[in-house]
Amino acid sequence: MFKLPDLPYDAAALEPHMSAATLNTHHGKHHAAYIKNMNAALAERSDPPDTVEGVVQLAVRENNKKLFNNAAQSWNHGFFWESLTPTPQGDPQGDLKLALEKAFGSIADFREQFKTQGAGHFASGWVWLVSDKSGVVKLVDLHDADTPIVEIGTTPLLVCDVWEHAYYIDYKNERPRFLAAFIEQLANWRFAEAQYDAARKGEGGWKFPT
Ligand SMILES: [Fe+2]
């Protein structure tokens, strides 16, 4: 059985950009429910995988949408907590900075594209910054529980949750203001840079804690 991972910071640490009320509900209720539901589905099986990544892959193989939704949402939220930091980190650095400039023109242009894509995403989902093995980066917005870890050769670097439960307490319907706070104040670039290194080394990057 999988456990709800602790947040990597105090629930109030991201204020004023993300409130403790949001994190307590999002982590303590929503994320916890996905894990509980995943565990319940796995309890019926004799051969449950021992990693959440394995559960996601199993659900894909079996075309089991309910298991996929709960396993992928368990994984996506774990990755989302790592994508946030209470310590503003300015711009991405090093090779990731160069890759973003190559793909988007400049870091400022990247931030604008992130905000435009996130605001334009219809209904629930996630905005992912991903890399392929050669180090080419791009933004993809995926619906509901969909996750780039099912794409062979793709490594996520950073993600922003654009389900309403991620921002409605703090920003009501103003998703663009939430996206701006994420990409300008909360984004954990040191984590994204480490993921970028892993992507190019074929190491896979962050794993859900077991
Ligand atoms: Fe969420």
PDB file of C-alpha atoms and ligand atoms in Angstrom:
ATOM      1  CA  MET A   1       0.000   0.000   0.000  1.00  0.00           C
ATOM      2  CA  PHE A   2       1.247   3.441  -0.879  1.00  0.00           C
ATOM      3  CA  LYS A   3       1.368   6.355   1.560  1.00  0.00           C
ATOM      4  CA  LEU A   4       0.620  10.021   1.078  1.00  0.00           C
ATOM      5  CA  PRO A   5       4.074  11.623   0.890  1.00  0.00           C
ATOM      6  CA  ASP A   6       4.716  14.539   3.236  1.00  0.00           C
ATOM      7  CA  LEU A   7       4.878  17.977   1.673  1.00  0.00           C
ATOM      8  CA  PRO A   8       8.544  19.030   1.246  1.00  0.00           C
ATOM      9  CA  TYR A   9       7.749  22.265   3.203  1.00  0.00           C
ATOM     10  CA  ASP A  10       5.268  23.532   5.789  1.00  0.00           C
ATOM     11  CA  ALA A  11       1.733  24.047   4.524  1.00  0.00           C
ATOM     12  CA  ALA A  12       2.042  27.801   5.172  1.00  0.00           C
ATOM     13  CA  ALA A  13       5.483  28.117   3.552  1.00  0.00           C
ATOM     14  CA  LEU A  14       4.204  29.126   0.113  1.00  0.00           C
ATOM     15  CA  GLU A  15       2.074  32.016   1.359  1.00  0.00           C
ATOM     16  CA  PRO A  16       1.010  34.499   0.110  1.00  0.00           C
ATOM     17  CA  HIS A  17       1.143  32.811  -3.306  1.00  0.00           C
ATOM     18  CA  MET A  18      -0.484  29.569  -2.157  1.00  0.00           C
ATOM     19  CA  SER A  19      -2.248  29.432   1.185  1.00  0.00           C
ATOM     20  CA  ALA A  20      -2.054  26.807   3.900  1.00  0.00           C
ATOM     21  CA  ALA A  21      -5.801  26.331   3.395  1.00  0.00           C
ATOM     22  CA  THR A  22      -5.209  25.422  -0.248  1.00  0.00           C
ATOM     23  CA  LEU A  23      -2.335  23.065   0.548  1.00  0.00           C
ATOM     24  CA  ASN A  24      -4.122  21.394   3.441  1.00  0.00           C
ATOM     25  CA  THR A  25      -7.124  20.643   1.234  1.00  0.00           C
ATOM     26  CA  HIS A  26      -5.196  19.878  -1.924  1.00  0.00           C
ATOM     27  CA  HIS A  27      -2.625  17.641  -0.260  1.00  0.00           C
ATOM     28  CA  GLY A  28      -4.556  16.386   2.747  1.00  0.00           C
ATOM     29  CA  LYS A  29      -7.876  15.741   0.990  1.00  0.00           C
ATOM     30  CA  HIS A  30      -7.499  15.549  -2.809  1.00  0.00           C
ATOM     31  CA  HIS A  31      -4.091  13.894  -3.036  1.00  0.00           C
ATOM     32  CA  ALA A  32      -4.892  11.629  -0.099  1.00  0.00           C
ATOM     33  CA  ALA A  33      -8.110  10.503  -1.806  1.00  0.00           C
ATOM     34  CA  TYR A  34      -6.322   9.553  -5.026  1.00  0.00           C
ATOM     35  CA  ILE A  35      -3.871   7.426  -3.046  1.00  0.00           C
ATOM     36  CA  LYS A  36      -6.626   5.852  -0.962  1.00  0.00           C
ATOM     37  CA  ASN A  37      -8.585   4.972  -4.115  1.00  0.00           C
ATOM     38  CA  MET A  38      -5.484   3.582  -5.830  1.00  0.00           C
ATOM     39  CA  ASN A  39      -4.719   1.430  -2.790  1.00  0.00           C
ATOM     40  CA  ALA A  40      -8.318   0.184  -2.681  1.00  0.00           C
ATOM     41  CA  ALA A  41      -8.135  -0.888  -6.318  1.00  0.00           C
ATOM     42  CA  LEU A  42      -4.784  -2.617  -5.761  1.00  0.00           C
ATOM     43  CA  ALA A  43      -6.046  -4.446  -2.667  1.00  0.00           C
ATOM     44  CA  GLU A  44      -8.248  -6.538  -4.957  1.00  0.00           C
ATOM     45  CA  ARG A  45      -5.212  -7.810  -6.865  1.00  0.00           C
ATOM     46  CA  SER A  46      -2.797 -10.607  -6.079  1.00  0.00           C
ATOM     47  CA  ASP A  47       0.164  -9.006  -7.862  1.00  0.00           C
ATOM     48  CA  PRO A  48       0.160  -5.259  -7.196  1.00  0.00           C
ATOM     49  CA  PRO A  49       3.199  -3.353  -8.532  1.00  0.00           C
ATOM     50  CA  ASP A  50       5.570  -2.037  -5.871  1.00  0.00           C
ATOM     51  CA  THR A  51       5.912   1.442  -7.391  1.00  0.00           C
ATOM     52  CA  VAL A  52       3.340   4.041  -8.385  1.00  0.00           C
ATOM     53  CA  GLU A  53       5.114   4.313 -11.733  1.00  0.00           C
ATOM     54  CA  GLY A  54       4.457   0.598 -12.146  1.00  0.00           C
ATOM     55  CA  VAL A  55       0.778   1.024 -11.269  1.00  0.00           C
ATOM     56  CA  VAL A  56       0.415   3.736 -13.911  1.00  0.00           C
ATOM     57  CA  GLN A  57       2.015   1.487 -16.533  1.00  0.00           C
ATOM     58  CA  LEU A  58      -0.177  -1.455 -15.488  1.00  0.00           C
ATOM     59  CA  ALA A  59      -3.323   0.661 -15.802  1.00  0.00           C
ATOM     60  CA  VAL A  60      -2.258   1.728 -19.296  1.00  0.00           C
ATOM     61  CA  ARG A  61      -1.591  -1.884 -20.340  1.00  0.00           C
ATOM     62  CA  GLU A  62      -4.961  -3.014 -19.024  1.00  0.00           C
ATOM     63  CA  ASN A  63      -6.801   0.070 -20.292  1.00  0.00           C
ATOM     64  CA  ASN A  64      -8.119   0.453 -16.729  1.00  0.00           C
ATOM     65  CA  LYS A  65      -9.240   4.077 -16.677  1.00  0.00           C
ATOM     66  CA  LYS A  66     -10.264   4.178 -13.005  1.00  0.00           C
ATOM     67  CA  LEU A  67      -6.946   2.761 -11.827  1.00  0.00           C
ATOM     68  CA  PHE A  68      -5.069   5.010 -14.230  1.00  0.00           C
ATOM     69  CA  ASN A  69      -6.835   8.148 -13.004  1.00  0.00           C
ATOM     70  CA  ASN A  70      -6.074   7.462  -9.344  1.00  0.00           C
ATOM     71  CA  ALA A  71      -2.502   6.232  -9.887  1.00  0.00           C
ATOM     72  CA  ALA A  72      -1.575   9.018 -12.301  1.00  0.00           C
ATOM     73  CA  GLN A  73      -3.131  11.653 -10.029  1.00  0.00           C
ATOM     74  CA  SER A  74      -1.182  10.192  -7.101  1.00  0.00           C
ATOM     75  CA  TRP A  75       2.035  10.513  -9.106  1.00  0.00           C
ATOM     76  CA  ASN A  76       1.260  13.904 -10.654  1.00  0.00           C
ATOM     77  CA  HIS A  77       0.569  15.495  -7.279  1.00  0.00           C
ATOM     78  CA  GLY A  78       3.769  14.097  -5.772  1.00  0.00           C
ATOM     79  CA  PHE A  79       5.646  15.676  -8.663  1.00  0.00           C
ATOM     80  CA  PHE A  80       3.699  18.930  -8.281  1.00  0.00           C
ATOM     81  CA  TRP A  81       4.749  19.354  -4.619  1.00  0.00           C
ATOM     82  CA  GLU A  82       8.383  19.035  -5.735  1.00  0.00           C
ATOM     83  CA  SER A  83       7.772  21.613  -8.475  1.00  0.00           C
ATOM     84  CA  LEU A  84       6.985  24.253  -5.836  1.00  0.00           C
ATOM     85  CA  THR A  85       9.429  25.957  -3.508  1.00  0.00           C
ATOM     86  CA  PRO A  86       9.096  28.520  -0.709  1.00  0.00           C
ATOM     87  CA  THR A  87      12.442  30.020  -1.770  1.00  0.00           C
ATOM     88  CA  PRO A  88      12.086  32.159  -4.923  1.00  0.00           C
ATOM     89  CA  GLN A  89      14.705  30.949  -7.375  1.00  0.00           C
ATOM     90  CA  GLY A  90      14.673  33.607 -10.052  1.00  0.00           C
ATOM     91  CA  ASP A  91      15.423  32.222 -13.475  1.00  0.00           C
ATOM     92  CA  PRO A  92      16.412  28.708 -14.495  1.00  0.00           C
ATOM     93  CA  GLN A  93      20.154  28.316 -14.849  1.00  0.00           C
ATOM     94  CA  GLY A  94      22.743  26.409 -16.831  1.00  0.00           C
ATOM     95  CA  ASP A  95      21.815  24.021 -19.616  1.00  0.00           C
ATOM     96  CA  LEU A  96      18.087  24.277 -18.878  1.00  0.00           C
ATOM     97  CA  LYS A  97      18.243  28.045 -19.309  1.00  0.00           C
ATOM     98  CA  LEU A  98      19.911  27.578 -22.681  1.00  0.00           C
ATOM     99  CA  ALA A  99      17.352  24.953 -23.758  1.00  0.00           C
ATOM    100  CA  LEU A 100      14.430  27.206 -22.802  1.00  0.00           C
ATOM    101  CA  GLU A 101      15.979  30.126 -24.675  1.00  0.00           C
ATOM    102  CA  LYS A 102      16.446  27.926 -27.726  1.00  0.00           C
ATOM    103  CA  ALA A 103      12.856  26.667 -27.609  1.00  0.00           C
ATOM    104  CA  PHE A 104      11.037  29.853 -26.620  1.00  0.00           C
ATOM    105  CA  GLY A 105      13.381  32.743 -27.517  1.00  0.00           C
ATOM    106  CA  SER A 106      13.975  33.952 -23.953  1.00  0.00           C
ATOM    107  CA  ILE A 107      13.035  33.085 -20.379  1.00  0.00           C
ATOM    108  CA  ALA A 108      10.511  35.939 -20.431  1.00  0.00           C
ATOM    109  CA  ASP A 109       8.958  34.497 -23.601  1.00  0.00           C
ATOM    110  CA  PHE A 110       8.865  31.059 -21.988  1.00  0.00           C
ATOM    111  CA  ARG A 111       6.991  32.469 -18.992  1.00  0.00           C
ATOM    112  CA  GLU A 112       4.494  34.181 -21.290  1.00  0.00           C
ATOM    113  CA  GLN A 113       3.913  30.980 -23.258  1.00  0.00           C
ATOM    114  CA  PHE A 114       3.446  29.043 -20.020  1.00  0.00           C
ATOM    115  CA  LYS A 115       0.810  31.508 -18.830  1.00  0.00           C
ATOM    116  CA  THR A 116      -0.954  31.576 -22.199  1.00  0.00           C
ATOM    117  CA  GLN A 117      -1.042  27.792 -22.478  1.00  0.00           C
ATOM    118  CA  GLY A 118      -2.220  27.346 -18.895  1.00  0.00           C
ATOM    119  CA  ALA A 119      -4.956  29.947 -19.226  1.00  0.00           C
ATOM    120  CA  GLY A 120      -6.067  28.441 -22.531  1.00  0.00           C
ATOM    121  CA  HIS A 121      -6.295  24.884 -21.229  1.00  0.00           C
ATOM    122  CA  PHE A 122      -9.975  23.957 -21.120  1.00  0.00           C
ATOM    123  CA  ALA A 123     -11.217  22.521 -17.813  1.00  0.00           C
ATOM    124  CA  SER A 124      -9.089  20.277 -15.566  1.00  0.00           C
ATOM    125  CA  GLY A 125      -5.525  19.238 -16.224  1.00  0.00           C
ATOM    126  CA  TRP A 126      -1.848  19.977 -15.948  1.00  0.00           C
ATOM    127  CA  VAL A 127       0.743  22.149 -17.707  1.00  0.00           C
ATOM    128  CA  TRP A 128       4.014  20.262 -18.023  1.00  0.00           C
ATOM    129  CA  LEU A 129       7.483  21.337 -19.031  1.00  0.00           C
ATOM    130  CA  VAL A 130       9.083  18.223 -20.480  1.00  0.00           C
ATOM    131  CA  SER A 131      12.321  17.176 -22.147  1.00  0.00           C
ATOM    132  CA  ASP A 132      13.254  14.439 -24.545  1.00  0.00           C
ATOM    133  CA  LYS A 133      16.495  12.473 -24.267  1.00  0.00           C
ATOM    134  CA  SER A 134      18.318  14.878 -26.557  1.00  0.00           C
ATOM    135  CA  GLY A 135      17.470  17.815 -24.298  1.00  0.00           C
ATOM    136  CA  VAL A 136      14.781  19.456 -26.434  1.00  0.00           C
ATOM    137  CA  VAL A 137      12.222  21.033 -24.091  1.00  0.00           C
ATOM    138  CA  LYS A 138       8.573  21.887 -24.700  1.00  0.00           C
ATOM    139  CA  LEU A 139       5.338  22.747 -22.884  1.00  0.00           C
ATOM    140  CA  VAL A 140       2.423  20.327 -23.027  1.00  0.00           C
ATOM    141  CA  ASP A 141      -0.975  20.741 -21.371  1.00  0.00           C
ATOM    142  CA  LEU A 142      -2.673  17.443 -20.596  1.00  0.00           C
ATOM    143  CA  HIS A 143      -6.238  16.759 -19.492  1.00  0.00           C
ATOM    144  CA  ASP A 144      -7.529  15.310 -16.240  1.00  0.00           C
ATOM    145  CA  ALA A 145      -5.024  12.744 -14.907  1.00  0.00           C
ATOM    146  CA  ASP A 146      -2.932  12.383 -18.060  1.00  0.00           C
ATOM    147  CA  THR A 147       0.786  12.292 -17.390  1.00  0.00           C
ATOM    148  CA  PRO A 148       3.897  12.456 -19.569  1.00  0.00           C
ATOM    149  CA  ILE A 149       5.505   9.494 -17.770  1.00  0.00           C
ATOM    150  CA  VAL A 150       3.568   7.175 -20.080  1.00  0.00           C
ATOM    151  CA  GLU A 151       5.438   8.670 -23.055  1.00  0.00           C
ATOM    152  CA  ILE A 152       8.621   6.720 -23.707  1.00  0.00           C
ATOM    153  CA  GLY A 153      11.639   9.012 -23.903  1.00  0.00           C
ATOM    154  CA  THR A 154       9.867  11.941 -22.229  1.00  0.00           C
ATOM    155  CA  THR A 155      10.908  13.276 -18.812  1.00  0.00           C
ATOM    156  CA  PRO A 156       8.845  15.865 -16.922  1.00  0.00           C
ATOM    157  CA  LEU A 157      10.839  18.796 -15.551  1.00  0.00           C
ATOM    158  CA  LEU A 158       8.148  20.889 -13.860  1.00  0.00           C
ATOM    159  CA  VAL A 159       4.357  20.840 -13.573  1.00  0.00           C
ATOM    160  CA  CYS A 160       1.546  23.172 -12.608  1.00  0.00           C
ATOM    161  CA  ASP A 161      -1.818  21.771 -11.552  1.00  0.00           C
ATOM    162  CA  VAL A 162      -4.614  23.709 -13.274  1.00  0.00           C
ATOM    163  CA  TRP A 163      -7.514  21.822 -11.736  1.00  0.00           C
ATOM    164  CA  GLU A 164      -9.729  24.373  -9.972  1.00  0.00           C
ATOM    165  CA  HIS A 165      -8.942  22.754  -6.607  1.00  0.00           C
ATOM    166  CA  ALA A 166      -5.342  23.992  -7.038  1.00  0.00           C
ATOM    167  CA  TYR A 167      -6.249  27.677  -7.003  1.00  0.00           C
ATOM    168  CA  TYR A 168      -9.899  28.364  -6.284  1.00  0.00           C
ATOM    169  CA  ILE A 169      -9.503  29.095  -2.545  1.00  0.00           C
ATOM    170  CA  ASP A 170      -6.783  31.679  -3.221  1.00  0.00           C
ATOM    171  CA  TYR A 171      -7.636  33.049  -6.649  1.00  0.00           C
ATOM    172  CA  LYS A 172     -11.289  32.092  -7.241  1.00  0.00           C
ATOM    173  CA  ASN A 173     -11.772  31.942 -11.029  1.00  0.00           C
ATOM    174  CA  GLU A 174      -8.604  33.911 -11.813  1.00  0.00           C
ATOM    175  CA  ARG A 175      -6.439  31.111 -13.152  1.00  0.00           C
ATOM    176  CA  PRO A 176      -4.067  33.537 -14.968  1.00  0.00           C
ATOM    177  CA  ARG A 177      -3.061  35.130 -11.639  1.00  0.00           C
ATOM    178  CA  PHE A 178      -2.339  31.683 -10.212  1.00  0.00           C
ATOM    179  CA  LEU A 179      -0.261  30.763 -13.253  1.00  0.00           C
ATOM    180  CA  ALA A 180       1.726  33.986 -12.911  1.00  0.00           C
ATOM    181  CA  ALA A 181       2.406  33.285  -9.222  1.00  0.00           C
ATOM    182  CA  PHE A 182       3.530  29.759 -10.053  1.00  0.00           C
ATOM    183  CA  ILE A 183       5.927  30.602 -12.860  1.00  0.00           C
ATOM    184  CA  GLU A 184       7.256  33.837 -11.338  1.00  0.00           C
ATOM    185  CA  GLN A 185       7.411  32.991  -7.618  1.00  0.00           C
ATOM    186  CA  LEU A 186       6.890  29.312  -6.826  1.00  0.00           C
ATOM    187  CA  ALA A 187       8.597  27.300  -9.581  1.00  0.00           C
ATOM    188  CA  ASN A 188      11.368  25.072  -8.227  1.00  0.00           C
ATOM    189  CA  TRP A 189      14.015  25.571 -10.888  1.00  0.00           C
ATOM    190  CA  ARG A 190      16.684  23.652  -8.988  1.00  0.00           C
ATOM    191  CA  PHE A 191      14.382  20.610  -9.122  1.00  0.00           C
ATOM    192  CA  ALA A 192      13.675  21.181 -12.824  1.00  0.00           C
ATOM    193  CA  GLU A 193      17.403  21.477 -13.543  1.00  0.00           C
ATOM    194  CA  ALA A 194      18.060  18.161 -11.791  1.00  0.00           C
ATOM    195  CA  GLN A 195      15.270  16.560 -13.803  1.00  0.00           C
ATOM    196  CA  TYR A 196      16.794  17.990 -16.981  1.00  0.00           C
ATOM    197  CA  ASP A 197      20.131  16.386 -16.154  1.00  0.00           C
ATOM    198  CA  ALA A 198      18.379  13.070 -15.505  1.00  0.00           C
ATOM    199  CA  ALA A 199      16.470  13.303 -18.789  1.00  0.00           C
ATOM    200  CA  ARG A 200      19.637  13.608 -20.831  1.00  0.00           C
ATOM    201  CA  LYS A 201      21.364  10.827 -18.906  1.00  0.00           C
ATOM    202  CA  GLY A 202      18.371   8.526 -19.420  1.00  0.00           C
ATOM    203  CA  GLU A 203      17.992   8.159 -15.646  1.00  0.00           C
ATOM    204  CA  GLY A 204      14.261   8.771 -15.437  1.00  0.00           C
ATOM    205  CA  GLY A 205      14.333  11.396 -12.702  1.00  0.00           C
ATOM    206  CA  TRP A 206      12.007  11.771  -9.720  1.00  0.00           C
ATOM    207  CA  LYS A 207      10.219   8.670  -8.451  1.00  0.00           C
ATOM    208  CA  PHE A 208       7.175   8.517  -6.206  1.00  0.00           C
ATOM    209  CA  PRO A 209       8.404   7.688  -2.655  1.00  0.00           C
ATOM    210  CA  THR A 210       7.888   4.072  -1.658  1.00  0.00           C
TER     211      THR A 210
HETATM  212 FE    FE B   1      -4.619  18.736  -7.836  1.00  0.00          FE
END
